[in-house]
Coordinates of C-alpha atoms in Angstrom, one line a residue:
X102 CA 0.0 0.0 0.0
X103 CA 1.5 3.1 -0.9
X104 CA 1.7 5.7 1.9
X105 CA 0.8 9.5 1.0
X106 CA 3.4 12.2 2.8
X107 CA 1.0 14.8 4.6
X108 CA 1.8 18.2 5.3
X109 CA 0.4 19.6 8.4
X110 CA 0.6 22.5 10.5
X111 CA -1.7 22.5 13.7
X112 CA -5.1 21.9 13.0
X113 CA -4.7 22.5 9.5
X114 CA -3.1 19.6 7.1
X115 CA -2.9 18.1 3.2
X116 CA -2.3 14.9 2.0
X117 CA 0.6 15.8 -0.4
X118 CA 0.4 13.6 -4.3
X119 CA 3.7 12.1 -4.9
X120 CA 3.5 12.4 -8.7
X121 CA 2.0 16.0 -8.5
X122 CA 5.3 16.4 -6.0
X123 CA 7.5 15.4 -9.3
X124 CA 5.5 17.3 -11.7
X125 CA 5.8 20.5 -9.6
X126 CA 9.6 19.9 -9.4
X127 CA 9.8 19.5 -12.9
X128 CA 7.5 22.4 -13.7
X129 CA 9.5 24.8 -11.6
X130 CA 13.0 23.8 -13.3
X131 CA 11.7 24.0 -16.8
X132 CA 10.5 27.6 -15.3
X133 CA 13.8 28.7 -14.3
X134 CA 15.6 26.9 -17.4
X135 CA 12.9 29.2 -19.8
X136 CA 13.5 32.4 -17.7
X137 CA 17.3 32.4 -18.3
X138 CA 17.4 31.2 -21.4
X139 CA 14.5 34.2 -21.8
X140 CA 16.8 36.5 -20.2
X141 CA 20.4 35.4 -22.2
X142 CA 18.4 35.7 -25.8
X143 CA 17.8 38.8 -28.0
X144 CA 19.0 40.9 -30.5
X145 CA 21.7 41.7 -28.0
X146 CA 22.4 38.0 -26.8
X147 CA 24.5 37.0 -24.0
X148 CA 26.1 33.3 -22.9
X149 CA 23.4 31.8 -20.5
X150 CA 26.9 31.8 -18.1
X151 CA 26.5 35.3 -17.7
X152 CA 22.7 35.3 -16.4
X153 CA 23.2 35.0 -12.7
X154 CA 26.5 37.4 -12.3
X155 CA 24.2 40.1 -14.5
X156 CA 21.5 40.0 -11.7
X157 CA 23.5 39.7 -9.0
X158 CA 25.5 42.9 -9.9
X159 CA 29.0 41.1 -11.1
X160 CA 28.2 41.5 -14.9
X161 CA 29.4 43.9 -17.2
X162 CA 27.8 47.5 -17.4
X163 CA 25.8 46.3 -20.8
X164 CA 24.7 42.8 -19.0
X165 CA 23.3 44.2 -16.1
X166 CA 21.7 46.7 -18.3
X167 CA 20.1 45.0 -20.4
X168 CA 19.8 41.2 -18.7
X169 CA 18.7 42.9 -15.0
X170 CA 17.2 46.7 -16.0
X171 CA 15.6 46.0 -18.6
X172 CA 15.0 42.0 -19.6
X173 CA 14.5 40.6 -15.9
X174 CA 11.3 42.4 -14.7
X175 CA 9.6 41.8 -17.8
X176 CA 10.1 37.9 -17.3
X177 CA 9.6 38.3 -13.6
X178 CA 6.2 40.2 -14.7
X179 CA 5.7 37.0 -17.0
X180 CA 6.0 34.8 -14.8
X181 CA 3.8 36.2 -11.8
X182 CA 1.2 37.2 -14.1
X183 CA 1.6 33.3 -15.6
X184 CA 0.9 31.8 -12.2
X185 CA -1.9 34.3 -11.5
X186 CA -3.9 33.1 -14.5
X187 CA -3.3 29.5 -13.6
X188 CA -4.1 29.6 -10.5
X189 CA -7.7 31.7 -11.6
X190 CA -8.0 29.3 -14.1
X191 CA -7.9 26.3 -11.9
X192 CA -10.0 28.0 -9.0
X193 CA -13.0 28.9 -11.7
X194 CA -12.8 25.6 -13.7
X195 CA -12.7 23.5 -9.9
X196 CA -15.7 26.0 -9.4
X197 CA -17.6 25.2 -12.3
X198 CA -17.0 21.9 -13.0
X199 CA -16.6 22.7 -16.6
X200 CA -13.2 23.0 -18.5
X201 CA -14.8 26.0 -20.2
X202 CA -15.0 28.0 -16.9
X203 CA -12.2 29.8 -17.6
X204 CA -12.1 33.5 -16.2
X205 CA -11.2 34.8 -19.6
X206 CA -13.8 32.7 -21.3
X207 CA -17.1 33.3 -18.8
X208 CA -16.7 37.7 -18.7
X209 CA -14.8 38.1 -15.3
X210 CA -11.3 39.1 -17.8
X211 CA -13.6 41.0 -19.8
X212 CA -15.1 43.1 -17.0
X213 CA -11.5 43.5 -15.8
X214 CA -10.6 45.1 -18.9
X215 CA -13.8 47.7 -18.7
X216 CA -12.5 48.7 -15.9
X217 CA -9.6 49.3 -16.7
X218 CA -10.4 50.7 -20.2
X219 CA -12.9 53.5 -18.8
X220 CA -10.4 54.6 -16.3
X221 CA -7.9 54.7 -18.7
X222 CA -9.8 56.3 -21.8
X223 CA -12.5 58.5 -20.1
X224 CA -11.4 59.4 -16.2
X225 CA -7.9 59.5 -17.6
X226 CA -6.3 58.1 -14.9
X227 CA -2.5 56.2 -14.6
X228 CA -1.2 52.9 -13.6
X229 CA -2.3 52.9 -10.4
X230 CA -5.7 54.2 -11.2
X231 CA -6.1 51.4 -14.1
X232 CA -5.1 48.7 -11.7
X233 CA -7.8 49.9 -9.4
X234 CA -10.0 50.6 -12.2
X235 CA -9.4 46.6 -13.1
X236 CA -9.8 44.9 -10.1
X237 CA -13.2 46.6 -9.6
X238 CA -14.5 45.7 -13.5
X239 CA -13.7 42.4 -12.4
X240 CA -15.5 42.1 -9.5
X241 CA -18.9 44.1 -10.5
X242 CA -18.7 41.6 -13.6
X243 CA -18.5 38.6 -11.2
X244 CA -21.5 39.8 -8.8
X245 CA -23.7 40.6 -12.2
X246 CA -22.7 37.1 -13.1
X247 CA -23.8 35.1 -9.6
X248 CA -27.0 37.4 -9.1
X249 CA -27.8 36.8 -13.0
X250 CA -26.9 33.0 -12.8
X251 CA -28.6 32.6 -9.2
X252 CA -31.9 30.7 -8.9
X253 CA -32.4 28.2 -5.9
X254 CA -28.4 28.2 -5.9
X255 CA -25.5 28.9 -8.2
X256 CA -25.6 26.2 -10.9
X257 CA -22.3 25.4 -12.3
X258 CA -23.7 25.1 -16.1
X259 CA -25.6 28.2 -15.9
X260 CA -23.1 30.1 -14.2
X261 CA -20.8 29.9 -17.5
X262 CA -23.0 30.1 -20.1
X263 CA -24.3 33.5 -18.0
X264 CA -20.8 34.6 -18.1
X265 CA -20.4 34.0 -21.8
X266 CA -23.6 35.9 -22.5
X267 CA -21.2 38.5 -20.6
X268 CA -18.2 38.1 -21.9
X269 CA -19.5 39.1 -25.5
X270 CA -21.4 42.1 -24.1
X271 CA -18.7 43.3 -22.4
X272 CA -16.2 42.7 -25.8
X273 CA -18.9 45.0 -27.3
X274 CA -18.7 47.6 -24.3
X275 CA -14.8 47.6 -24.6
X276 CA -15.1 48.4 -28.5
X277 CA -17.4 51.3 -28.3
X278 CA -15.2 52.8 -25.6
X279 CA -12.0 52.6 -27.9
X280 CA -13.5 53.9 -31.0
X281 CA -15.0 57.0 -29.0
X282 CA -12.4 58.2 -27.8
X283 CA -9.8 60.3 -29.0
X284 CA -7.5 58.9 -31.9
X285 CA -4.0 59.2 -29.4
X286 CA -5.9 57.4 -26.8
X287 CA -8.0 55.1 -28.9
X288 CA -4.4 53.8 -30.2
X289 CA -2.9 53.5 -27.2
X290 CA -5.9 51.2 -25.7
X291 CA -5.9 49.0 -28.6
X292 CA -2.3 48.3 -28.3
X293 CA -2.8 47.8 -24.4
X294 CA -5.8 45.5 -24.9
X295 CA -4.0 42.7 -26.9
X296 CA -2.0 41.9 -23.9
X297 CA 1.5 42.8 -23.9
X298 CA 4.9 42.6 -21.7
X299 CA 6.9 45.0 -23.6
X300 CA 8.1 47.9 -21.5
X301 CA 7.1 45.9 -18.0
X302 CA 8.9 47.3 -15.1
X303 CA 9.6 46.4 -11.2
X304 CA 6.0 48.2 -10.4
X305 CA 3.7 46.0 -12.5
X306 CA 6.2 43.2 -11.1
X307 CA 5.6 44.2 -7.5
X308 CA 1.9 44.7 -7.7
X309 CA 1.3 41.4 -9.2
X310 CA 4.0 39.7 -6.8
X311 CA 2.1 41.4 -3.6
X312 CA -1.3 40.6 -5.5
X313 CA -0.1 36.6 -6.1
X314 CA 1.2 36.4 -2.3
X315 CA -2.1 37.3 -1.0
X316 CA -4.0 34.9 -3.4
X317 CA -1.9 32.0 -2.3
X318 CA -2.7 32.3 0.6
X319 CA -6.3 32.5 0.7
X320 CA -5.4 29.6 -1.5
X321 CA -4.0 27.7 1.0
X322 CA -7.4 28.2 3.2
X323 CA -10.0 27.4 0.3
X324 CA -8.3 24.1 -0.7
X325 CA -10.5 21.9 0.6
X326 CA -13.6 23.1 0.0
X327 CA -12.8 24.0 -3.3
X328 CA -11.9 20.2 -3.2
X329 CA -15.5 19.5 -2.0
X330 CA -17.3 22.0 -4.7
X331 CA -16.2 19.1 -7.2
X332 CA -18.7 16.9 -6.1
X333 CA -22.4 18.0 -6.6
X334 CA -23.9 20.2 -4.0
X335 CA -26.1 17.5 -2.3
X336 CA -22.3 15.5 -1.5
X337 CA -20.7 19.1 -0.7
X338 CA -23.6 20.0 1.9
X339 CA -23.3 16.7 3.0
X340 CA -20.0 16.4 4.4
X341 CA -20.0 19.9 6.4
X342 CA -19.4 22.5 3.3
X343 CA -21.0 25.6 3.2
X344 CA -21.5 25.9 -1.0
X345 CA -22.5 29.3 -1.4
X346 CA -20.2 30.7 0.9
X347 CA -17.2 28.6 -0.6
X348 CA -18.5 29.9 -3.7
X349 CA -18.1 33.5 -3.0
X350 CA -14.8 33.4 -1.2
X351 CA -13.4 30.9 -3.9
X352 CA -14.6 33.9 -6.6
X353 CA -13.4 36.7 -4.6
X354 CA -9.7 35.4 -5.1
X355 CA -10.1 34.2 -8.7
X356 CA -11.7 37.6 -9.6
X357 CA -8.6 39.6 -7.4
X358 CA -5.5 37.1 -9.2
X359 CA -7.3 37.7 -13.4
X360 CA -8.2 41.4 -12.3
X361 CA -4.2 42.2 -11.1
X362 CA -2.4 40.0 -14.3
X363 CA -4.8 42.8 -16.6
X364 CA -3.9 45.2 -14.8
X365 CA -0.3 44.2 -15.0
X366 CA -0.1 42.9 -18.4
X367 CA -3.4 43.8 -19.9
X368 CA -6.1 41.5 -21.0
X369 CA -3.9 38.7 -22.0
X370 CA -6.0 35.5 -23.4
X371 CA -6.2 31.8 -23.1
X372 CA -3.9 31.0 -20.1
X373 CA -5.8 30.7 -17.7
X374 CA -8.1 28.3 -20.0
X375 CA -5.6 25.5 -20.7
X376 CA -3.1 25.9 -17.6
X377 CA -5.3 24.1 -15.5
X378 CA -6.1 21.1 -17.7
X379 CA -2.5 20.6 -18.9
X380 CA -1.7 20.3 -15.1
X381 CA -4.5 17.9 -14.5
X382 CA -3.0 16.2 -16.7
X383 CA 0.2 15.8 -16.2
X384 CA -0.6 14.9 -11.5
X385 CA -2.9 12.4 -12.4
X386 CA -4.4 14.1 -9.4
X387 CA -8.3 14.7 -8.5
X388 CA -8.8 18.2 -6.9
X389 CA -8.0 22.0 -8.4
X390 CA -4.3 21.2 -8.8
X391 CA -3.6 25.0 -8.0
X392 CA -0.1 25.0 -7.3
X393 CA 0.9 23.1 -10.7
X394 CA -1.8 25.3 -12.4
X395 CA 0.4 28.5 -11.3
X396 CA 3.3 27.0 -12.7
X397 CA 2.3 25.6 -16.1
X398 CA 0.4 29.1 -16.2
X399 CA 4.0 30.6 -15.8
X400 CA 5.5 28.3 -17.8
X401 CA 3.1 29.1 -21.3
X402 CA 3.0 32.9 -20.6
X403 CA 7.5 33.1 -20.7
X404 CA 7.2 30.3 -23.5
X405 CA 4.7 32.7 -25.6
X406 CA 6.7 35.9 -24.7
X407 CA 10.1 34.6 -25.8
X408 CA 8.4 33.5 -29.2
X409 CA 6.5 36.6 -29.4
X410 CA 10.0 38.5 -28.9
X411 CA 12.4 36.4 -31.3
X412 CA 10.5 34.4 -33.7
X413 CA 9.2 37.0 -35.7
X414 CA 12.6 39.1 -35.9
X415 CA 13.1 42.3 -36.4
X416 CA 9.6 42.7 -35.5
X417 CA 8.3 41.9 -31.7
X418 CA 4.6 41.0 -31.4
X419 CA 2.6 41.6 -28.5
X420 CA 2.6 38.5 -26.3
X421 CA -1.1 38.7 -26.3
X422 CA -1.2 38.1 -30.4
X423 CA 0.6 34.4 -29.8
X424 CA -1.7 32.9 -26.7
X425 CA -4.8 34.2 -28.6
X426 CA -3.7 32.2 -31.8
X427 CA -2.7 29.1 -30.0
X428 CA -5.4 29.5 -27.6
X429 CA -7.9 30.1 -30.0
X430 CA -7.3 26.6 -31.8
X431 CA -6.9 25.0 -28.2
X432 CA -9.9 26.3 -27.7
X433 CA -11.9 25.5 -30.7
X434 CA -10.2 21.9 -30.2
X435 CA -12.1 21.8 -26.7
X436 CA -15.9 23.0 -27.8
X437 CA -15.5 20.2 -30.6
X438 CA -14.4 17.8 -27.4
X439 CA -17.0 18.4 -25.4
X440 CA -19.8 19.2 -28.4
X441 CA -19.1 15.6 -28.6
X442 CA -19.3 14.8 -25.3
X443 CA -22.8 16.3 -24.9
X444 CA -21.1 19.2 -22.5
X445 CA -22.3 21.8 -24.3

């Protein structure tokens, strides 16, 4: 009989999945091997050697200019805003017990981007006011969705077929707000809304880091009943969870971790869809798989910059253009899936 190692700390313990364990291990050294080899590429390339003495301040004036100034928190940014669209991913789709409940599928991205879009284009605020501006979108989007989905409970189904009804409103919404506006403005949102990493410095780093810290953490406290929500509500209710409230809380820190990578990064697509069913995949494991979500989330969005960066040379592409090409057939792979399934 194989015995399961178990993490515990006081009351509060898991039952830790040895071949999630590997997976994880293996996800976060493919990470790091991406990041420098992210880092040591470009038109001015450097020997992967020189990566660490560039951060650490032992490189030459060029490396640590353009490896640690100017290259590292854009792959920093990548890979925080990565894990934070995993990890949503994974907490909607464990929600909604549908592969298709991804945030940027069901509206919640979409509302994000509102947000941000009307502080941007009409109350012309900055960064920080966008951010803001995001994070609410996101969550007035998500309460329109549960009130709109509610009847005798949240179903799963109608939750995400509410939130696509939303999600193509609210692509609407962000159109007509972008085409009135004024033609400086209106140029710089439609670059901004295909997602991009270009020009990403330590303060879109640090707000997504802060943002990620505080969503793994509230993580850590929904993981089992986010574990319960799998089964159907009669099961859930029956061994102690409270649905509705696990609902809401599990919600709350989806709609925060989508809401701060747009802010950060913009309205970058189809990460948070597949990330969680590539790391189902790989563990084997039952469950929302959050913490191997985050990575293959962070894995994908470096992967996609660095080939939005070189492969297209002497022209860089927003990194938003790549996930939405190879996200969009991804996607039209999985409606044909489970079309045939009966699922939708």
């Amino acid at each position: 009989m194989t015995v399961m190692p178990v993490l515990a700390a006081g009351s509060w313990s898991v039952r830790l999945h040895r071949r999630s364990l590997l997976v994880c291990a293996g996800l976060v050294v493919a990470l790091i091997a991406a990041v420098v080899v992210s880092l040591a590429a470009g038109a001015n390339s450097f020997a992967v050697s020189r990566v660490l003495p560039a951060i650490v301040g032992n490189g030459t004036p060029a490396e640590q200019l353009i490896i640690g100034e100017l290259r590292l928190p854009r792959a920093i940014t990548a890979v925080l805003v990565g894990a934070g669209l995993g990890i949503s991913g994974g907490i909607f789709q464990s929600l909604t017990r549908n592969p298709l409940g991804s945030p940027d599928v069901v509206g919640f991205g979409q509302g994000a981007t509102t947000g941000a879009l009307v502080t941007m284009l009409i109350l012309h605020g900055g960064f920080t006011a966008a951010s803001v501006g995001a994070v609410a979108g996101g969550a007035i989007t998500a309460a329109l969705v549960f009130v709109l989905s509610a009847h005798h409970g949240v179903a799963p189904l109608r939750l995400v077929l509410v939130g696509l009804g939303a999600a193509l409103m609210l692509n609407s919404i962000n159109s007509l707000l972008i085409v009135r506006s004024q033609l400086y403005d209106a140029q710089s949102a439609s670059a901004w809304i295909v997602g991009s990493l270009a020009g990403r410095e330590w303060t879109q780093a640090r707000l997504m880091g802060a943002v990620l810290l505080v969503g793994v953490v509230l993580c850590a406290a929904l993981y089992r009943p986010l574990s319960l929500s799998e089964f159907s509500d009669e099961r859930s209710t029956s061994l102690g969870l409270n649905v509705g409230r696990a609902r809401l809380g599990a919600v709350a820190v989806g709609v925060l971790l989508s809401s701060a990578a747009v802010a950060a990064a913009g309205p970058i697509q189809f990460v948070a869809l597949p990330a969680p069913q590539i790391a189902r995949r790989l563990t084997g494991a039952a469950g929302p798989n959050l913490v191997a979500s985050g990575l293959v989330g962070a894995l994908l969005l470096v992967l996609a910059d660095f080939a939005a960066r070189e492969a297209f040379q002497p022209r860089q592409l927003p990194v938003g253009v790549i996930t939405g090409v190879v996200g969009g057939l991804y996607l039209a792979w999985l409606l044909s899936r489970e079309w045939k399934k009966g699922r939708t």
